Every structure is written in C-alpha cells, then in structure tokens.
XYZ file of C-alpha atoms in Angstrom:
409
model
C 40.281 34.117 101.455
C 42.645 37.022 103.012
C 46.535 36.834 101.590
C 48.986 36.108 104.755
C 49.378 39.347 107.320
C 53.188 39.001 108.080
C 55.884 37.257 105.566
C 59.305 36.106 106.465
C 60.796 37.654 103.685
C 60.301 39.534 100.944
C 60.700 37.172 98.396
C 57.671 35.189 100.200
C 55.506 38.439 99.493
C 56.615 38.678 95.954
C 55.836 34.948 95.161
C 52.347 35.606 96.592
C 51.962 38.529 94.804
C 52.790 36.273 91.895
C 50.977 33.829 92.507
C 47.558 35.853 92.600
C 48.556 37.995 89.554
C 48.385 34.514 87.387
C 45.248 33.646 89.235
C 43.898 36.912 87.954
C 42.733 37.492 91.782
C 41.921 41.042 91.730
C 40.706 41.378 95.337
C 44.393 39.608 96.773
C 46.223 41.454 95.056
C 44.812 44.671 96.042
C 45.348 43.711 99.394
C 48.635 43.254 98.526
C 49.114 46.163 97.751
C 47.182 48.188 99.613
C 49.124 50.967 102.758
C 45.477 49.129 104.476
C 47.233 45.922 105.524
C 49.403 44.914 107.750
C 51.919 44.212 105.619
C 53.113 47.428 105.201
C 54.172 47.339 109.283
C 56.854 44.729 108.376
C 60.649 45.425 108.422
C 61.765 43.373 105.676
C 58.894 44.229 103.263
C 60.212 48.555 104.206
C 62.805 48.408 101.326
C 64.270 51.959 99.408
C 65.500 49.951 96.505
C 64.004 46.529 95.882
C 64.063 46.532 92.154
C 66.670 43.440 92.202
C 64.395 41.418 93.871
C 61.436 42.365 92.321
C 62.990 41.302 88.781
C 64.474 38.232 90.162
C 59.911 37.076 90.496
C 58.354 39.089 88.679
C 57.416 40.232 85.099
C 57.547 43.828 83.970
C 55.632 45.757 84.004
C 54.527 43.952 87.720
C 58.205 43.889 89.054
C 58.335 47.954 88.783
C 55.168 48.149 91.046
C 56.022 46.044 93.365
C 59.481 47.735 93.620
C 57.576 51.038 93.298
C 55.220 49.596 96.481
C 58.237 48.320 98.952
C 59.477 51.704 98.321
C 56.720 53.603 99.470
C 56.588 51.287 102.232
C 60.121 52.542 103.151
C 58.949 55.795 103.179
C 55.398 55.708 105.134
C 58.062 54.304 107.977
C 59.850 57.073 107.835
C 56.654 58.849 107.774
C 57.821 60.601 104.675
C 54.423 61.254 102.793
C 55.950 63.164 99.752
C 58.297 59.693 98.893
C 55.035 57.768 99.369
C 53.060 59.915 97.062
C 55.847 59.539 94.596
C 55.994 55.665 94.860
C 52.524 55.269 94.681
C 52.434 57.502 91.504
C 55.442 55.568 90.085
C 53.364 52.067 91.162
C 49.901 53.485 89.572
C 52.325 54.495 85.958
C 53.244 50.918 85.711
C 49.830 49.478 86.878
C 48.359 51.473 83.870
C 50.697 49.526 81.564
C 49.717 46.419 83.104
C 45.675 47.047 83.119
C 46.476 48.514 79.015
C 47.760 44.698 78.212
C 44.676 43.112 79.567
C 42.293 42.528 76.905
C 39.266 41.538 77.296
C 39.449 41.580 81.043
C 38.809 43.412 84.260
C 39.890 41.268 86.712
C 42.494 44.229 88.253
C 39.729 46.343 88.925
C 40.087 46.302 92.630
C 43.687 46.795 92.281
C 43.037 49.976 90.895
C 40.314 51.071 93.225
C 43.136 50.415 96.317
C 45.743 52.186 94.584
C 44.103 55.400 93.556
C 42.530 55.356 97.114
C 45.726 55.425 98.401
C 47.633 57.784 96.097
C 44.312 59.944 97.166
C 45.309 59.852 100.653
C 49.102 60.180 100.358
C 48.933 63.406 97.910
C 46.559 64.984 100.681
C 49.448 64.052 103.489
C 52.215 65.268 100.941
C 50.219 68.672 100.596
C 50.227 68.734 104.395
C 53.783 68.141 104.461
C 55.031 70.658 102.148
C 52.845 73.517 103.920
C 54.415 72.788 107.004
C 58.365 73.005 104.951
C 56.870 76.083 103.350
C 57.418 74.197 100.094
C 55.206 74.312 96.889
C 52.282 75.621 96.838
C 48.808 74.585 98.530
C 46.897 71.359 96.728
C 49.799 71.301 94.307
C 49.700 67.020 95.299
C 46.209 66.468 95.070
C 46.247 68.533 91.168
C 48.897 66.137 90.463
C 47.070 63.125 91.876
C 44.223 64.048 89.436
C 46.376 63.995 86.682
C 47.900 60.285 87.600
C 44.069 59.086 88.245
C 43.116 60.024 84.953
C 45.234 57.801 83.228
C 43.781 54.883 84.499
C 40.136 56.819 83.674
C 41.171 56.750 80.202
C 41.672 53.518 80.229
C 38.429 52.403 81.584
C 36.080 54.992 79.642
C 38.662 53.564 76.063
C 37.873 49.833 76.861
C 35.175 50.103 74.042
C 35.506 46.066 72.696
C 34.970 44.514 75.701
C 31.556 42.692 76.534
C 29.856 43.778 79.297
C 31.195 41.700 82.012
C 34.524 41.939 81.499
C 34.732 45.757 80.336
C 36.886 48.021 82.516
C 34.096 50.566 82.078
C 32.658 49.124 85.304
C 35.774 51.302 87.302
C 34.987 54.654 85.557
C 32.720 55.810 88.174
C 35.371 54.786 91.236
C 37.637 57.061 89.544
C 35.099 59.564 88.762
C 34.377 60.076 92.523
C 37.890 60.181 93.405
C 38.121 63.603 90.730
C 35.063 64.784 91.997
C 36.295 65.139 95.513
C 39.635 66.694 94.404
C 37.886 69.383 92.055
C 35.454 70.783 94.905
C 38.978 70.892 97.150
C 41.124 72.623 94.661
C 37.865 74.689 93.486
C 38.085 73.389 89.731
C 34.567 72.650 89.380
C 34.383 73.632 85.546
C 36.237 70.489 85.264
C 33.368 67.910 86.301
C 31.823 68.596 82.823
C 33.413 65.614 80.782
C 33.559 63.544 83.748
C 29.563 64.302 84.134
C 29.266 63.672 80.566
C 31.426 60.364 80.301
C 29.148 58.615 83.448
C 25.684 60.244 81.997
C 26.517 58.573 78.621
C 27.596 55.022 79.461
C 25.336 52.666 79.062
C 26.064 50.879 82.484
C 24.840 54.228 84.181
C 22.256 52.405 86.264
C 23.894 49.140 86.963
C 27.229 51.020 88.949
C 27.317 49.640 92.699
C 24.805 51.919 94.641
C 27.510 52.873 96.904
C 29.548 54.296 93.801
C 26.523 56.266 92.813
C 25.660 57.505 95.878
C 28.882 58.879 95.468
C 28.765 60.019 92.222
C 25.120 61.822 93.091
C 26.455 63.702 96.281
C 28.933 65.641 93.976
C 26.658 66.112 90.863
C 24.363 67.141 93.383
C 26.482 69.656 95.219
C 27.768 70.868 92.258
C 23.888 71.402 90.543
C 23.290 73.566 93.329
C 26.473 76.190 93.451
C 25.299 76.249 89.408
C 21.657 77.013 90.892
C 19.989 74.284 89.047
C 18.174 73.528 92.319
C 15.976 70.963 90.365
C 18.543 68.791 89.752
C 20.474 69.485 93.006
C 17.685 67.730 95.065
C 16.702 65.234 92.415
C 20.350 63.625 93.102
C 21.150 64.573 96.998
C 18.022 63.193 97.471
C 18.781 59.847 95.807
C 22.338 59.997 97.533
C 20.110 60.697 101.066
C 17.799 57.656 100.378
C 20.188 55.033 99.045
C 22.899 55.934 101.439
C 23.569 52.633 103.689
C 21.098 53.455 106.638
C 23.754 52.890 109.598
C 25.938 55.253 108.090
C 24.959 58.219 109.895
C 27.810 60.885 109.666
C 27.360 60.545 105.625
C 23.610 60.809 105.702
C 24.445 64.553 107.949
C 26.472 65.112 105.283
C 24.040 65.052 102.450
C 21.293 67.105 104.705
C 24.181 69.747 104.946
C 23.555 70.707 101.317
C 19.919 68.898 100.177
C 18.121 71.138 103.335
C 19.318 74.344 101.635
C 18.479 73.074 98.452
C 15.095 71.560 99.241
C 14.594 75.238 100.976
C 15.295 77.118 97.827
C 12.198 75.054 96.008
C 10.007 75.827 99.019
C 10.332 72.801 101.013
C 11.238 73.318 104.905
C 12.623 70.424 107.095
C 10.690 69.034 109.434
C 12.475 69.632 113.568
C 12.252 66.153 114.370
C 14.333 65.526 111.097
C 16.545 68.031 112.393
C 17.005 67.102 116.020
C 17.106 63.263 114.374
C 20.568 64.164 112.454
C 22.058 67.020 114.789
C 21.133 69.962 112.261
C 19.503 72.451 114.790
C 21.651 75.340 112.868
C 19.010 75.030 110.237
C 15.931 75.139 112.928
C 15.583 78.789 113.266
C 16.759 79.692 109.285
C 13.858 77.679 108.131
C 11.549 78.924 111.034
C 12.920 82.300 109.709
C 11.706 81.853 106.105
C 8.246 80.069 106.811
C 7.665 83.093 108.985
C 8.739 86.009 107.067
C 10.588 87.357 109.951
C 13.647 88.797 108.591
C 15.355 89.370 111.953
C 14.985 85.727 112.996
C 16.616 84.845 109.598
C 19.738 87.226 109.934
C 20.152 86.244 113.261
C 20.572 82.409 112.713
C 22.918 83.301 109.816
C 25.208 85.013 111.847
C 24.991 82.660 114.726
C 25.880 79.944 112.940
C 27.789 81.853 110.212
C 31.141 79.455 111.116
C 29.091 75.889 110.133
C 27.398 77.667 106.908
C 30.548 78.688 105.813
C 32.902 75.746 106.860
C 30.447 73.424 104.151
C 30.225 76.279 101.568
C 27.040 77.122 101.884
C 26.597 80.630 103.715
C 25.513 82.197 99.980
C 23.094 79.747 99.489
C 21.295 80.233 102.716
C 21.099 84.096 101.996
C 19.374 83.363 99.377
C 16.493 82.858 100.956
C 16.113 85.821 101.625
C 13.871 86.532 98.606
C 11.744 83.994 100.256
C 11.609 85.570 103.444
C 10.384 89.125 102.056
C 7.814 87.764 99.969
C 6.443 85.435 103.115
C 6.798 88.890 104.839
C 5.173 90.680 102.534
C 1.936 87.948 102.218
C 1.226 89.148 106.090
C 1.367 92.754 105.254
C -1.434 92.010 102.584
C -3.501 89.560 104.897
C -3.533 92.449 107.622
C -3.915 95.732 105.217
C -6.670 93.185 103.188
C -6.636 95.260 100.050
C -5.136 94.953 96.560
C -3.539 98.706 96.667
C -0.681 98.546 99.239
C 0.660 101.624 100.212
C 4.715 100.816 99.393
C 5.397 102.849 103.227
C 3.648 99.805 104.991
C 6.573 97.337 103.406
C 9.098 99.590 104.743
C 7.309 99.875 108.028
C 7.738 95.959 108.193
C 11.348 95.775 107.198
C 12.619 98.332 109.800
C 10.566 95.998 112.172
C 12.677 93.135 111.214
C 16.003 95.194 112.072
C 16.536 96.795 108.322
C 16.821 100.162 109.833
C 17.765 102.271 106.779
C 15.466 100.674 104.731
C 13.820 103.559 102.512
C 11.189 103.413 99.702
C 13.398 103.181 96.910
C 14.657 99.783 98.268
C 11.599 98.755 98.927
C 10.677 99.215 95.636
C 13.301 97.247 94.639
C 12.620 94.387 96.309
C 8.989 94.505 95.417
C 10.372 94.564 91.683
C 12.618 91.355 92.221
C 9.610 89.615 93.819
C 7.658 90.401 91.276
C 9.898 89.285 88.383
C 10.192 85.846 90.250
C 6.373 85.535 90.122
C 6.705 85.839 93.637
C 3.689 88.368 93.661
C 1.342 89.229 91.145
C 1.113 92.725 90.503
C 2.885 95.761 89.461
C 4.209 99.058 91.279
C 2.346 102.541 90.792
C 5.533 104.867 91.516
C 2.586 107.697 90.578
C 0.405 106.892 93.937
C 3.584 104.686 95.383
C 1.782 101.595 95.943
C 1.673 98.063 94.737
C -0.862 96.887 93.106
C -1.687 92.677 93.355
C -3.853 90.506 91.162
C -6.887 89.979 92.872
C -6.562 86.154 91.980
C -3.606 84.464 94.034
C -1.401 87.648 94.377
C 1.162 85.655 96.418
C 1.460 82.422 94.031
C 2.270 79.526 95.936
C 5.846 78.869 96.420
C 7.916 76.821 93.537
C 7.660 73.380 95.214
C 4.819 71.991 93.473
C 6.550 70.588 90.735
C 8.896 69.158 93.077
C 8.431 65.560 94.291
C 10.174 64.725 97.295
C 9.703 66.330 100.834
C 12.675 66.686 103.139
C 12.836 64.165 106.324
C-alpha cells in the first residue's frame, strides 16, 4: 500500500495526507512527507506559502507541517538547501507538538524517522552551501540539526507511561544514530555520554531492530576505541561486522576500517584472504609488519598509505602498534642471543637495522622500560652492566588476546 506518486492538486495531497493521519498510518504518511518520493518533483505541490490551504484541511498542529513541507519543496526546486533545512526544521517543531499529543501511541514513528533523515541530509547540503557563499561557519547546520533532533529524543526517552508496544521509546535509538554520526563530524564526542547512557539503560536495549543496533554499535564502537577501551571497541564492531546485512558490502569495509586496528591492538592479525575478500590490502603489510617485528616494513606501509589511515581517523591508532612491533622485535633478538642477560647494544643494533638510524642506548632503554611496564617482557634493566635482564619463565608473555574471544575474518 504506497500513497499516489503524482496529485492533481494540492488540495488532493492534503486530503491524503489527511486521510492517513486519522488512520494513524505511520508508514503513508512518512512517505508523504518524505524529499524520497516523487511527490516532491511536482509543480503544484512546489508552493513558498501554502499555509491557506493547509488550514483550509488540516488541523494544527498538522496544517503548519504540511505548509512547512510544500515550502521546502519550493525550495529543493530552486535547489536552495538552506530554505529546505529551515522548512524541514520548522516541519520537525510542529511534528514534535503533534507526536507530544499522542498518548499512549507510536503510530508516527516512521514519520519521524523520514523527517530527521531528511533534515540530516539538508543541514549537510546547507553547510555545503554556505562554505561555498563564504557564510557561517563550517558544520554550523548539522550542530543545529542536532539540536532540532533532540527534541523529538526527548520525547521518546520521556514517554515513560506507555506499555511496551505502543511506547515511543522504540525511536530513541533512530535518533540516537542520527547524533552519533553528527558528533564524530563536528568532533563532539564527549557528547555521546548521555546518549550512551539513555540506550544502555532502557529496558528495550536488546529488542531495537538489528539494523538500528548495528548502527548504534559501529559508533559506540568507534568511539570505545579513540577512548582506548579496545575491549569494548571490538566487542561492539564486531557485533556491528557480524549482524550487518551480508549483501551489504561497502558497510561491512566500513566496520573492518576500524575493528582490524582494533582487533590488532589486542593481538589479533587479519587473515590476507579476509583482506583481499573486502579490498583492505593497506592493512596487509602493517599487520605483516607487527607479526614480524620488522619496524621498517611497519613505517613503510604507514606512510604509503598514510592518505587512507588518515582520511578514516585512524593513522594514531595504527602507530600504536608500534609497541607491538618492538617487543615482537625484541623476542628475535632473545631467540638468536639465547640468554637471559641481553646486552642493551644488541637492541639498538636491531633498531638501526629497521631504519631508526639515531637510535642510541638511552632510547633503547626507554623503550625496553615501556615494554616492560606493559608486561610486554619480563624483566628489568641493569643500567650498572647495561643489559636487560628477562625472567627465565615466559620472558616475552604472550600477547593480550587471550582474553579476547573473537578472531578477525
């Protein structure tokens, strides 16, 4: 049941609109007024000021978005993005008052998913706009478009009376992912904290549609990991990884983009045909890099591919590994030297091998430290005799993975 594509008039479209609104049809009425449907494409439906008409049909506070909706019709013909953010901002302010009035209901749900969707995509084209004018300043939309969006979030997390079925809590996490996006674009992370808290608290947690929480996980995820709580990180980019729909390819690259890095970190390294599979060769010679312990292999795939690591945000991460590397390094100048006292010369030996040219013995030394405080290696530095000193039992512990459950590709 699809509402009709082209109307002779607009009074036609408003008397549909209507008529769905009393028959509580969610899902018409969001295509109704969604910038998605063809509707939008039609002449008489592109009107600046419809509010006449719209009153002449429709109750408040409906008549204002509708009015609010031709509008921004008007103005995506004209291709004017900043009028259609504003419309769809005026349309979502009345929708609010609307969704407020409906107790013990949720049937406008969808409506609310389609119109935040859109303001979402207008306030990014409004941004784009304004850049170009060299007006306002950059995101100033999209913070904005946050703001609007959490009106109707305070509505949904509020509905507290409801029962179950027909609480509006069930469009908190829609919203949520919507916020999450913006945040990482306008680099306001600190402010996924209540949002993190509201979702992690709600007793519907588990029962969201697995495409909202796949959602939901990719950010918490990302986010886990820039706060280096690589535990967590993986826990949810892996579920996001799993339960992401299986022909949806480009999303599934996506999560590998951060969960490799991640899954790294703990000691896990992706397999190549998992890499070839997705079209994430950059990662092929950083992980052969780290396994090895050869330094220069490592630097050189970070610089190689220093525009894709940093284009996702994750250059930092990846040098991280670099703790990893020196200790894997350092486990083959044991194996060879096969003693417990290691002359602190040999490690410096092997790092000017691996292209660290002005590597002297008091960096060394400070590496050695650092690996030892991460449990790393087990042992301690004689600066007296300048040699390190390992446990004779496990001096290179293995590598923090094996708490971790799940294996990458």
């Amino acid at each position: 049941r699809t509402p009709m594509a082209y109307f002779q008039s607009v009074q036609q479209y408003l008397q549909e609109l209507r008529r769905y609104i009393w028959n509580m049809d969610g899902s018409i009425c969001a295509e109704l007024l969604s910038f998605r449907h063809p509707h939008i494409t039609s002449s008489r439906l592109q009107i600046e000021d419809a509010h006449a008409q719209c009153r002449q049909i429709l109750e408040a506070p409906y008549d204002e978005m509708a009015a609010a909706h031709l509008r921004g019709c008007w103005a995506v013909s004209h291709s004017d993005y900043v009028e259609a953010y504003a419309c769809q901002a005026v349309t979502i302010q009345f929708f609010v008052r609307a969704l407020q009035s409906h107790k013990d209901s949720n049937w406008a749900l969808p409506v609310m998913y389609t119109l935040i969707s859109d303001l979402h995509v207008f306030a990014r084209r409004a941004d784009v706009e304004q850049m170009r004018r060299g007006l306002g300043k950059p995101n100033e939309t999209l913070e904005k478009a946050a703001d609007c969006m959490m009106s109707c979030f305070r509505v949904c997390v509020g509905d507290t009376r409801s029962s179950l079925d027909v609480s509006k809590k069930w469009g908190t996490i829609a919203i949520v992912n919507h916020l999450f996006k913006i945040y990482f674009k306008i680099n306001k992370l600190q402010l996924f904290k209540p949002l993190i808290r509201a979702i992690d608290n709600s007793t519907i947690r588990d029962n969201f549609r697995v495409s909202h929480l796949v959602t939901y996980r990719y950010y918490v995820g990302r986010k886990a990991m820039f706060d280096n709580d690589y535990k967590l990180a993986a826990e949810y980019l892996t579920y996001a990884f799993e339960h992401c729909h299986r022909l949806s390819r480009r999303n599934k690259r996506l999560v590998l983009v951060y969960l490799i890095p991640v899954k790294m970190l703990i000691g896990y390294m992706p397999r190549p045909q998992m890499l070839r599979d997705h079209n994430l060769m950059e990662f092929s010679d950083v992980a052969l890099g780290v396994r090895q312990g050869n330094l220069r292999l490592l630097n050189d795939a970070l610089l190689r591919h220093e525009a894709f690591f940093i284009k996702f945000g994750i250059y930092l991460i990846l040098e991280k590994l670099k703790v990893m590397t020196y200790r894997n390094l350092f486990k083959k100048v044991f194996l060879v030297q096969a003693t417990h006292q290691l002359r602190l010369g040999s490690f410096v030996v092997a790092l000017q091998m691996m292209g660290e040219e002005d590597m002297d013995i008091d960096e060394a030394q400070c590496i050695i430290a650092n690996l030892i405080d991460k449990n790393y290696i087990r042992g301690y530095i004689s600066y007296q005799h300048k040699k390190l000193v390992v446990s004779k039992q496990n001096p290179f512990p293995r590598l923090p993975s094996t708490d971790a459950k799940i294996v990458v590709g």
